[in-house]
Coordinates of C-alpha atoms in Angstrom, one line a residue:
Chain A
M8 CA 118.6 100.4 65.4
S9 CA 115.5 98.8 67.0
A10 CA 113.6 101.0 69.4
F11 CA 114.6 100.9 73.1
L12 CA 111.0 100.8 74.2
S13 CA 108.0 99.4 72.5
R14 CA 105.4 101.6 70.8
T15 CA 103.0 98.8 70.2
R16 CA 102.4 97.7 73.8
P17 CA 102.8 99.9 76.9
P18 CA 106.4 99.7 78.2
I19 CA 106.8 99.4 81.9
T20 CA 109.9 100.5 83.9
Y21 CA 110.9 100.6 87.5
G22 CA 112.7 103.6 89.0
I23 CA 115.1 103.6 91.9
T24 CA 117.6 106.0 93.5
P25 CA 121.2 104.8 94.1
P26 CA 122.4 104.4 97.8
K27 CA 123.8 107.4 99.6
L28 CA 127.4 108.2 98.9
S29 CA 128.2 107.6 102.5
T30 CA 127.1 104.0 102.4
S31 CA 129.9 101.5 103.3
P32 CA 131.1 99.1 100.6
E33 CA 129.7 96.1 102.6
R34 CA 126.3 97.7 102.9
R35 CA 126.3 98.7 99.2
A36 CA 127.0 95.1 98.3
E37 CA 124.1 93.9 100.5
I38 CA 121.7 96.5 99.1
A39 CA 122.7 95.6 95.5
A40 CA 122.2 91.8 96.2
V41 CA 118.7 92.4 97.6
Q42 CA 117.8 94.8 94.9
S43 CA 119.1 92.6 92.1
A44 CA 117.1 89.6 93.3
R45 CA 113.9 91.7 93.5
I46 CA 114.3 93.7 90.3
G47 CA 115.4 90.6 88.3
Q48 CA 111.9 89.1 89.0
L49 CA 109.9 92.1 87.9
P50 CA 108.0 92.0 84.6
I51 CA 109.6 95.3 83.4
D52 CA 111.2 96.4 80.2
A53 CA 113.9 98.5 81.9
L54 CA 115.3 99.7 85.2
V55 CA 115.5 103.4 85.7
V56 CA 118.2 104.8 87.9
Y57 CA 117.7 108.4 89.0
D58 CA 120.4 111.0 89.5
L59 CA 119.3 113.0 92.6
Q60 CA 120.0 116.7 92.5
D61 CA 119.9 119.3 95.2
E62 CA 116.8 121.2 94.2
A63 CA 117.0 123.7 97.0
S64 CA 117.5 126.6 94.5
R65 CA 114.0 125.8 93.1
T66 CA 112.1 127.1 96.0
D67 CA 112.4 129.1 99.3
A68 CA 110.2 126.5 101.2
L69 CA 112.1 124.2 103.5
R70 CA 112.9 120.8 102.1
P71 CA 111.0 118.2 104.2
F72 CA 113.8 115.7 103.7
P73 CA 117.4 116.8 103.6
F74 CA 119.3 116.4 100.3
V75 CA 121.9 113.6 100.5
E76 CA 124.5 113.0 97.8
C77 CA 124.2 109.6 96.2
I78 CA 126.4 107.2 94.3
D79 CA 126.8 107.9 90.6
P80 CA 123.8 106.4 88.9
A81 CA 125.8 104.9 86.0
E82 CA 128.1 103.2 88.6
D83 CA 125.1 101.9 90.4
A84 CA 123.3 100.7 87.3
F85 CA 126.2 99.0 85.6
G86 CA 128.5 98.3 88.6
D87 CA 126.5 97.3 91.7
L88 CA 123.4 96.3 89.8
G89 CA 125.3 94.7 86.9
A90 CA 123.6 91.4 87.6
V91 CA 120.1 92.8 86.9
P92 CA 119.2 91.3 83.6
Q93 CA 116.9 94.1 82.3
R94 CA 118.2 97.1 80.4
K95 CA 119.0 100.3 82.2
I96 CA 117.8 103.8 81.8
V97 CA 120.3 106.1 83.5
Y98 CA 119.5 109.7 84.5
R99 CA 122.2 112.3 84.4
G100 CA 122.0 115.8 85.8
V101 CA 124.2 117.7 83.4
S102 CA 124.5 121.2 85.0
K103 CA 127.7 120.4 87.0
R104 CA 129.4 118.2 84.4
S105 CA 132.3 118.8 82.1
R106 CA 132.4 117.8 78.5
E107 CA 134.8 114.9 79.4
E108 CA 132.4 113.6 82.1
M109 CA 129.5 113.7 79.7
A110 CA 131.6 111.9 77.0
A111 CA 132.6 109.1 79.5
F112 CA 129.0 108.8 80.6
F113 CA 127.6 108.4 77.1
A114 CA 130.3 105.9 76.2
R115 CA 129.6 103.8 79.2
V116 CA 125.8 103.8 78.8
E117 CA 126.1 103.0 75.1
S118 CA 128.6 100.1 75.7
E119 CA 126.2 98.6 78.3
G120 CA 123.2 98.8 75.9
G121 CA 121.4 101.3 78.1
A122 CA 119.6 104.6 77.5
A123 CA 120.3 108.0 79.0
V124 CA 117.9 110.7 80.3
L125 CA 119.5 114.1 80.6
V126 CA 118.3 116.5 83.2
G127 CA 118.9 120.2 83.2
A128 CA 119.5 122.5 86.2
P129 CA 116.8 122.4 88.8
S130 CA 116.2 126.1 88.5
R131 CA 117.3 129.2 86.5
T132 CA 119.3 130.5 89.4
A133 CA 121.2 127.3 90.0
P134 CA 124.9 127.5 89.0
V135 CA 125.5 125.9 85.6
L136 CA 128.6 124.5 84.0
M137 CA 126.7 122.8 81.2
G138 CA 123.3 123.4 79.7
L139 CA 120.9 120.8 78.5
R140 CA 121.3 122.0 74.9
E141 CA 125.1 121.5 75.0
A142 CA 124.7 118.1 76.6
Y143 CA 122.4 117.0 73.8
A144 CA 124.9 118.4 71.2
I145 CA 127.7 116.3 72.8
R146 CA 125.6 113.2 72.6
Q147 CA 124.7 113.9 69.0
E148 CA 128.4 114.3 68.2
L149 CA 129.8 111.4 70.2
A150 CA 127.0 108.8 70.6
P151 CA 124.3 109.5 68.0
E152 CA 122.9 106.0 68.3
L153 CA 122.6 106.1 72.1
P154 CA 118.9 105.8 73.0
L155 CA 117.7 109.0 74.8
G156 CA 114.8 109.8 77.0
G157 CA 113.6 113.2 78.3
V158 CA 111.9 114.5 81.3
T159 CA 108.4 116.0 81.0
I160 CA 106.5 117.8 83.8
A161 CA 102.7 118.2 83.4
E162 CA 102.6 120.7 86.2
R163 CA 104.7 123.1 84.1
H164 CA 102.1 122.9 81.4
A165 CA 99.5 124.5 83.7
K166 CA 101.7 127.6 84.1
S167 CA 103.1 128.2 80.6
R168 CA 101.0 125.8 78.3
D169 CA 104.1 125.0 76.3
E170 CA 105.3 121.7 77.9
H171 CA 104.1 119.8 74.8
L172 CA 106.4 122.0 72.7
R173 CA 109.3 121.4 75.2
A174 CA 108.6 117.6 74.9
L175 CA 108.6 117.7 71.1
S176 CA 111.8 119.8 71.1
K177 CA 113.4 117.0 73.1
V178 CA 112.3 114.5 70.5
D179 CA 113.9 116.8 67.9
V180 CA 117.3 116.5 69.6
G181 CA 117.1 112.7 69.8
C182 CA 114.7 111.6 72.6
S183 CA 112.6 108.6 71.7
F184 CA 110.7 108.6 74.9
L185 CA 109.6 110.9 77.7
V186 CA 109.3 110.2 81.4
S187 CA 106.9 112.2 83.6
Q188 CA 107.4 113.5 87.1
A189 CA 105.3 111.5 89.6
V190 CA 101.6 111.8 88.6
Y191 CA 98.9 112.5 91.2
S192 CA 96.8 114.8 89.1
V193 CA 95.1 113.2 86.2
T194 CA 93.8 116.6 85.0
A195 CA 97.3 118.1 84.7
S196 CA 98.5 115.1 82.7
K197 CA 95.4 115.1 80.4
D198 CA 96.0 118.8 79.8
L199 CA 99.4 118.0 78.5
L200 CA 98.4 114.9 76.5
S201 CA 95.6 116.7 74.9
D202 CA 97.9 119.6 73.6
L203 CA 100.6 117.1 72.6
H204 CA 98.1 115.1 70.6
Y205 CA 96.6 118.0 68.6
R206 CA 100.1 119.4 68.0
C207 CA 101.4 116.1 66.6
Q208 CA 98.2 115.8 64.5
D209 CA 98.7 119.3 63.1
E210 CA 102.4 118.6 62.3
G211 CA 101.7 115.1 60.9
R212 CA 104.2 113.6 63.3
E213 CA 104.1 110.5 65.6
P214 CA 103.6 111.3 69.3
P215 CA 106.5 110.1 71.5
I216 CA 106.3 107.3 74.0
L217 CA 105.4 108.7 77.3
L218 CA 106.1 106.9 80.6
V219 CA 103.7 108.0 83.4
T220 CA 105.6 107.9 86.7
L221 CA 103.6 106.4 89.6
S222 CA 105.0 106.8 93.1
P223 CA 103.5 105.2 96.2
C224 CA 103.2 107.6 99.1
G225 CA 103.7 106.1 102.5
S226 CA 103.3 109.0 104.9
A227 CA 102.0 112.5 105.4
K228 CA 105.7 113.7 105.3
T229 CA 106.2 112.1 101.9
L230 CA 103.1 113.8 100.7
E231 CA 104.5 117.1 101.9
F232 CA 107.8 116.3 100.1
M233 CA 105.9 115.6 96.9
R234 CA 104.3 119.0 97.1
W235 CA 107.7 120.5 97.8
L236 CA 108.9 118.9 94.6
G237 CA 106.1 120.7 92.7
I238 CA 103.9 117.6 92.2
D239 CA 100.2 118.7 91.8
I240 CA 98.0 116.7 94.3
P241 CA 94.3 117.4 94.0
Y242 CA 92.7 118.6 97.2
W243 CA 90.3 115.6 97.5
L244 CA 93.2 113.2 97.0
E245 CA 95.3 114.8 99.8
N246 CA 92.1 114.7 101.9
E247 CA 91.7 111.0 101.2
L248 CA 95.3 110.2 101.8
L249 CA 95.5 112.1 105.1
H250 CA 92.2 110.5 106.4
S251 CA 93.2 107.1 105.2
R252 CA 94.0 104.3 107.7
D253 CA 96.5 103.0 105.2
I254 CA 97.9 105.9 103.3
L255 CA 100.3 103.7 101.4
Q256 CA 97.7 101.3 100.0
T257 CA 95.3 104.2 99.3
S258 CA 98.1 105.9 97.3
V259 CA 98.7 102.7 95.3
D260 CA 95.0 102.4 94.5
V261 CA 94.6 106.0 93.4
C262 CA 97.8 106.0 91.3
L263 CA 96.7 102.9 89.5
R264 CA 93.2 104.4 88.9
A265 CA 95.0 107.5 87.5
F266 CA 97.2 105.4 85.2
E267 CA 94.2 103.5 83.9
E268 CA 92.3 106.7 83.1
L269 CA 95.4 108.2 81.4
L270 CA 95.9 104.9 79.4
D271 CA 92.3 105.0 78.2
F272 CA 92.7 108.7 77.3
A273 CA 96.0 108.1 75.5
R274 CA 94.8 105.1 73.6
D275 CA 91.9 107.0 72.2
K276 CA 94.5 109.4 70.8
G277 CA 97.1 106.9 69.6
I278 CA 99.7 108.2 72.1
P279 CA 101.9 105.3 73.2
L280 CA 101.7 105.5 77.0
G281 CA 103.7 103.4 79.4
C282 CA 104.4 103.4 83.1
N283 CA 107.4 104.0 85.3
V284 CA 106.8 102.8 88.9
E285 CA 109.0 104.7 91.3
S286 CA 110.5 103.0 94.3
V287 CA 112.6 105.7 96.0
S288 CA 112.0 104.7 99.7
L289 CA 114.1 102.2 101.7
R290 CA 111.1 101.2 103.9
R291 CA 110.1 97.6 103.4
E292 CA 106.4 98.3 103.0
E293 CA 107.0 101.0 100.3
I294 CA 109.2 98.6 98.4
D295 CA 106.6 95.9 98.6
A296 CA 103.9 98.4 97.5
S297 CA 106.0 99.3 94.4
V298 CA 106.3 95.7 93.5
E299 CA 102.6 95.2 93.8
M300 CA 102.1 98.3 91.7
V301 CA 104.2 96.9 88.9
R302 CA 102.2 93.7 88.8
R303 CA 98.9 95.6 88.8
V304 CA 100.2 98.0 86.1
V305 CA 100.9 94.9 83.9
A306 CA 97.4 93.6 84.6
I307 CA 95.9 97.0 83.5
T308 CA 97.9 97.1 80.3
Q309 CA 96.9 93.6 79.4
R310 CA 93.2 94.4 79.6
V311 CA 91.5 94.7 76.3
Chain B
M6 CA 56.5 110.4 105.1
S7 CA 58.4 108.2 102.7
A8 CA 61.4 109.7 101.1
F9 CA 60.9 111.7 97.9
L10 CA 64.0 110.1 96.3
S11 CA 65.6 106.8 97.0
R12 CA 68.7 106.4 99.1
T13 CA 69.3 102.8 98.2
R14 CA 69.5 103.0 94.4
P15 CA 70.7 106.1 92.5
P16 CA 67.8 108.4 91.7
I17 CA 67.7 109.8 88.2
T18 CA 65.9 113.0 87.3
Y19 CA 65.5 115.0 84.1
G20 CA 65.8 118.8 84.1
I21 CA 64.1 121.2 81.8
T22 CA 63.4 125.0 81.5
P23 CA 59.9 126.3 80.9
P24 CA 59.1 128.0 77.6
K25 CA 59.7 131.7 77.2
L26 CA 57.0 134.0 78.7
S27 CA 56.4 135.3 75.2
T28 CA 55.4 131.9 73.8
S29 CA 51.9 131.9 72.3
P30 CA 49.3 129.7 74.0
E31 CA 49.1 127.5 70.9
R32 CA 52.9 127.0 70.8
R33 CA 52.9 126.3 74.6
A34 CA 50.3 123.6 74.1
E35 CA 52.4 122.1 71.2
I36 CA 55.6 122.2 73.3
A37 CA 53.9 120.6 76.3
A38 CA 52.4 117.8 74.2
V39 CA 55.8 116.9 72.6
Q40 CA 57.6 117.2 76.0
S41 CA 55.0 115.1 77.8
A42 CA 55.2 112.3 75.3
R43 CA 59.0 112.3 75.5
I44 CA 59.3 112.7 79.3
G45 CA 56.6 110.2 80.1
Q46 CA 58.7 107.5 78.4
L47 CA 61.9 108.3 80.3
P48 CA 63.0 105.9 83.1
I49 CA 63.3 108.7 85.6
D50 CA 62.2 109.2 89.2
A51 CA 61.2 112.8 88.8
L52 CA 61.1 115.8 86.4
V53 CA 63.0 118.9 87.4
V54 CA 61.6 122.2 86.2
Y55 CA 64.1 125.1 86.6
D56 CA 63.4 128.7 87.4
L57 CA 65.7 130.8 85.3
Q58 CA 67.0 134.0 86.9
D59 CA 68.8 136.9 85.4
E60 CA 72.3 136.3 86.7
A61 CA 73.8 139.4 85.1
S62 CA 74.6 140.8 88.5
R63 CA 77.0 137.9 89.1
T64 CA 79.7 138.9 86.7
D65 CA 80.8 141.8 84.6
A66 CA 81.4 139.6 81.6
L67 CA 78.9 139.7 78.8
R68 CA 76.3 137.0 78.9
P69 CA 76.7 134.9 75.7
F70 CA 73.0 134.2 75.5
P71 CA 70.5 137.0 76.4
F72 CA 68.4 136.3 79.5
V73 CA 64.7 135.7 78.6
E74 CA 61.9 135.6 81.2
C75 CA 60.2 132.2 81.3
I76 CA 56.8 130.8 82.3
D77 CA 56.4 130.2 86.0
P78 CA 58.0 126.8 86.6
A79 CA 55.2 125.6 88.9
E80 CA 52.6 126.5 86.2
D81 CA 54.7 124.7 83.6
A82 CA 55.2 121.6 85.8
F83 CA 51.6 121.2 87.1
G84 CA 49.7 123.0 84.4
D85 CA 51.2 122.5 80.9
L86 CA 53.0 119.3 81.9
G87 CA 50.2 118.0 84.1
A88 CA 50.0 114.9 82.0
V89 CA 53.6 113.9 82.7
P90 CA 53.2 110.9 85.1
Q91 CA 56.5 111.3 87.1
R92 CA 56.7 113.5 90.1
K93 CA 57.9 117.0 89.8
I94 CA 60.8 118.9 91.4
V95 CA 60.1 122.6 91.0
Y96 CA 62.8 125.3 91.4
R97 CA 61.9 128.6 92.8
G98 CA 64.1 131.7 92.9
V99 CA 63.0 133.4 96.1
S100 CA 64.7 136.8 96.0
K101 CA 61.9 138.7 94.3
R102 CA 59.0 136.9 96.0
S103 CA 56.6 138.0 98.7
R104 CA 55.6 135.8 101.6
E105 CA 52.2 135.3 99.9
E106 CA 53.7 134.2 96.7
M107 CA 55.9 131.7 98.5
A108 CA 53.0 130.4 100.6
A109 CA 51.0 129.8 97.4
F110 CA 53.9 128.1 95.7
F111 CA 54.5 125.7 98.7
A112 CA 50.8 124.9 98.8
R113 CA 50.6 124.1 95.1
V114 CA 53.7 121.9 95.1
E115 CA 52.6 120.1 98.2
S116 CA 49.1 119.5 96.9
E117 CA 50.6 118.1 93.6
G118 CA 52.9 115.7 95.5
G119 CA 56.0 117.5 94.2
A120 CA 59.2 118.7 95.8
A121 CA 60.6 122.3 95.9
V122 CA 64.2 123.6 95.4
L123 CA 64.7 127.1 96.7
V124 CA 67.3 129.3 95.1
G125 CA 68.7 132.4 96.6
A126 CA 69.8 135.6 94.9
P127 CA 72.3 135.1 92.1
S128 CA 74.8 137.4 93.7
R129 CA 75.3 139.5 96.9
T130 CA 74.6 142.7 95.0
A131 CA 71.3 141.5 93.4
P132 CA 68.3 143.3 94.9
V133 CA 66.5 141.0 97.4
L134 CA 63.0 141.1 98.7
M135 CA 63.3 137.7 100.4
G136 CA 66.4 135.8 101.5
L137 CA 66.8 132.0 101.4
R138 CA 66.7 131.8 105.1
E139 CA 63.3 133.5 105.3
A140 CA 62.0 131.3 102.5
Y141 CA 63.0 128.1 104.4
A142 CA 61.4 129.5 107.6
I143 CA 58.1 130.0 105.7
R144 CA 58.2 126.5 104.3
Q145 CA 58.9 125.2 107.9
E146 CA 55.9 127.1 109.2
L147 CA 53.4 126.4 106.4
A148 CA 54.5 123.2 104.7
P149 CA 56.8 121.3 107.0
E150 CA 56.1 118.0 105.2
L151 CA 56.9 119.3 101.7
P152 CA 60.0 117.6 100.3
L153 CA 62.8 120.0 99.7
G154 CA 66.0 120.0 97.7
G155 CA 68.9 122.4 97.8
V156 CA 71.4 123.6 95.2
T157 CA 75.0 122.8 95.7
I158 CA 77.9 124.2 93.6
A159 CA 81.2 122.4 93.7
E160 CA 83.0 125.3 92.1
R161 CA 82.2 127.4 95.2
H162 CA 84.1 124.9 97.2
A163 CA 87.3 125.5 95.4
K164 CA 87.2 129.2 96.6
S165 CA 85.9 129.0 100.1
R166 CA 86.1 125.3 101.1
D167 CA 82.8 125.5 102.9
E168 CA 80.3 124.3 100.4
H169 CA 80.0 121.0 102.3
L170 CA 78.9 123.1 105.3
R171 CA 76.4 125.0 103.2
A172 CA 75.1 121.7 101.9
L173 CA 74.6 120.3 105.4
S174 CA 73.0 123.6 106.7
K175 CA 70.5 123.1 103.9
V176 CA 69.8 119.6 105.2
D177 CA 69.4 121.2 108.6
V178 CA 66.6 123.4 107.4
G179 CA 64.7 120.5 105.7
C180 CA 66.4 119.6 102.4
S181 CA 66.5 115.8 101.9
F182 CA 68.5 116.0 98.7
L183 CA 70.9 118.3 96.9
V184 CA 71.2 119.1 93.2
S185 CA 74.5 120.2 91.7
Q186 CA 75.3 122.7 89.0
A187 CA 76.3 121.1 85.7
V188 CA 79.4 119.0 86.3
Y189 CA 82.3 119.1 83.9
S190 CA 85.1 118.9 86.5
V191 CA 85.3 115.6 88.3
T192 CA 88.1 117.1 90.5
A193 CA 85.9 120.0 91.8
S194 CA 83.1 117.5 92.6
K195 CA 85.4 115.1 94.3
D196 CA 86.8 117.9 96.4
L197 CA 83.3 118.6 97.7
L198 CA 82.3 115.0 98.1
S199 CA 85.5 114.2 100.1
D200 CA 84.9 117.0 102.6
L201 CA 81.2 116.2 102.8
H202 CA 82.0 112.6 103.6
Y203 CA 84.5 113.3 106.4
R204 CA 82.3 115.9 107.9
C205 CA 79.3 113.6 108.1
Q206 CA 81.6 110.9 109.5
D207 CA 82.9 113.2 112.2
E208 CA 79.3 114.3 113.1
G209 CA 77.9 110.8 112.9
R210 CA 75.2 111.8 110.4
E211 CA 74.0 110.4 107.2
P212 CA 75.2 112.2 104.0
P213 CA 72.4 113.7 101.9
I214 CA 71.3 112.4 98.5
L215 CA 73.3 114.3 95.9
L216 CA 72.1 114.6 92.3
V217 CA 75.0 115.2 89.9
T218 CA 73.8 117.4 87.0
L219 CA 75.0 116.4 83.6
S220 CA 74.4 118.8 80.7
P221 CA 75.2 118.0 77.1
C222 CA 77.1 120.8 75.3
G223 CA 76.2 121.2 71.7
S224 CA 78.4 124.1 70.5
A225 CA 81.4 126.3 71.3
K226 CA 78.9 129.0 72.3
T227 CA 77.2 126.8 74.8
L228 CA 80.6 126.0 76.2
E229 CA 81.3 129.7 76.5
F230 CA 77.9 130.1 78.3
M231 CA 78.7 127.4 80.7
R232 CA 81.9 129.2 81.6
W233 CA 80.0 132.4 82.0
L234 CA 77.7 130.5 84.5
G235 CA 80.8 129.7 86.5
I236 CA 81.0 126.0 85.5
D237 CA 84.6 124.7 85.9
I238 CA 85.7 123.0 82.6
P239 CA 89.2 121.5 82.7
Y240 CA 91.5 122.8 80.0
W241 CA 92.0 119.4 78.3
L242 CA 88.2 118.9 78.2
E243 CA 87.6 122.3 76.5
N244 CA 90.4 121.4 74.1
E245 CA 88.8 118.0 73.3
L246 CA 85.4 119.6 72.8
L247 CA 86.6 122.4 70.6
H248 CA 88.7 120.0 68.5
S249 CA 85.9 117.4 68.3
R250 CA 84.1 116.8 65.0
D251 CA 81.0 116.1 67.1
I252 CA 81.1 118.3 70.2
L253 CA 77.7 117.2 71.4
Q254 CA 78.5 113.4 71.3
T255 CA 81.9 114.1 72.8
S256 CA 80.3 116.1 75.7
V257 CA 77.8 113.2 76.3
D258 CA 80.6 110.7 76.5
V259 CA 82.8 112.8 78.9
C260 CA 79.8 113.7 81.1
L261 CA 78.9 110.0 81.4
R262 CA 82.5 109.1 82.2
A263 CA 82.6 111.8 84.9
F264 CA 79.3 110.5 86.4
E265 CA 80.7 107.0 86.5
E266 CA 83.8 108.1 88.2
L267 CA 81.9 110.1 90.8
L268 CA 79.5 107.3 91.3
D269 CA 82.4 104.9 92.1
F270 CA 83.9 107.5 94.4
A271 CA 80.6 108.2 96.2
R272 CA 79.8 104.5 96.6
D273 CA 83.1 103.9 98.3
K274 CA 82.1 106.5 100.8
G275 CA 78.4 105.5 101.2
I276 CA 77.2 108.8 99.7
P277 CA 73.9 108.2 97.9
L278 CA 74.6 109.8 94.5
G279 CA 72.1 110.2 91.7
C280 CA 72.0 112.0 88.5
N281 CA 70.0 114.9 87.0
V282 CA 70.3 115.1 83.2
E283 CA 69.7 118.6 82.0
S284 CA 67.9 119.3 78.7
V285 CA 67.8 123.1 78.5
S286 CA 68.2 123.5 74.7
L287 CA 65.4 123.5 72.1
R288 CA 67.6 122.0 69.4
R289 CA 66.4 118.5 68.3
E290 CA 69.9 117.0 68.5
E291 CA 70.5 118.2 72.0
I292 CA 67.2 116.9 73.2
D293 CA 68.0 113.5 71.6
A294 CA 71.4 113.6 73.3
S295 CA 69.7 114.2 76.7
V296 CA 67.4 111.2 76.2
E297 CA 70.4 109.0 75.2
M298 CA 72.2 110.3 78.3
V299 CA 69.3 109.2 80.6
R300 CA 69.4 105.7 79.2
R301 CA 73.1 105.5 79.5
V302 CA 73.0 106.8 83.1
V303 CA 70.5 104.1 83.9
A304 CA 72.8 101.5 82.5
I305 CA 75.7 102.9 84.5
T306 CA 73.8 102.8 87.8
Q307 CA 72.7 99.2 87.1
R308 CA 76.2 97.9 86.7
V309 CA 77.4 96.0 89.7

């Protein structure tokens, strides 16, 4: 089996959320046509389709945007967006799934030539039908050749200093790449990359591919939402964004600078770093910004 | 009066500590000869001579290196190092000084064409004969034309978010430039620069010249000492330094990268940033590293 993502040049992906469940079939078709045309043009290695979960159990703070149930990401990726030529990486929150649902999901992603990213419960207090460990075991049993990715969160590393071990344990159960949460703090990511590097060196193992997620931020409210999600935003950066005349463009610039810095840092250490550009807003300007971001990420990765 | 340091191109200084008070006159002369030859060759705008204070009152933690009383920095700068052709910036801890001592100090620095940096008590519990405010008032009264610098500490900003106001209040009492504590955390410095920028913008005033202090770190013990001094060192950076085969060279590289990043950040904001390279060790390799650092700082500031 050839690798799903390249280790020798930085892989680039583009991440979207499916439309709301309440979207009418006509509107869904419209959205899919526009998205397919846009995404088909992008110089990316794969399309990432997220599985939004209600994370209200994670914190007592009020969610700045209400949670809205979305269309099944596998259905979106392979149904509505079936015309998109790039391969698909489909997220799947496992906590509310049965064994049969997971089996059907793995079979579909595998038959479509995609990859799966399994996501556990958003908090320890959330009700759980299936744990992440069990989901990995089902995949190992039923679809051992299916490419897998895992989620990694640098912010967790600041608290428990074991996120590099979690990441490596995901590799041990079959993940060939990791995708970060949206990165606004270079420091938090370097903390994780540094520990990951020395651990791999000590164990004589290859570091996994890591996709750094960049997410344009178009408004003060989105910034607040990112904080709610647990994304670490340095004080100066929040200051810059809130004072900026064009918060969206400023966020694109700082995200790209962060990626460049992390790419340099990872290259020095032989960690295969790539980039996942998030486009989770429906606003025209934010979509345009994500497309610009992809093109600039490509330019950064092609520099010597 | 023309400005002591340039606002239009990044000023570069070199900071040293005077020899121990117990040094024999012969050894002092030797040290001075070697230092003068070295410093005279450096492409710097001024030589900084520190005034070491016993900071034991600042923390309960054990000081990794014992405090040793040093030769009077004005005596070192204008006496022993009188042959150094560059102008001198002389630090003066004021807390144990009388009015007469301060008056003599100001007169000497002014007559030698130097600049003074006044430093307050290391902590609120330290015994104080003279406060910083009183020392500034004496200078205003007796030597209003004497160029003044002030100390700024980005790490304080993380706690109280008012270091930019402290910095501007130093400008209000006559400081034309500020010198930072040794910088290992780009984030802490950006936090301060960002607030300083928007405050100056709001008040319609020019931001002060700020010298970013870079200090090569030659050993794990020096790293520990920096922490003791309150210098913020990001986790990843400590990790890199402790795993490095050549901690000194790694520290030089990361300091220069930090300076470059801060210079870009400050330029975008019109803050006149310069650099103060510290050479406070007597070890041959650390002195060589500081000289290399000066040359590389010059190269960075000359890039377009």
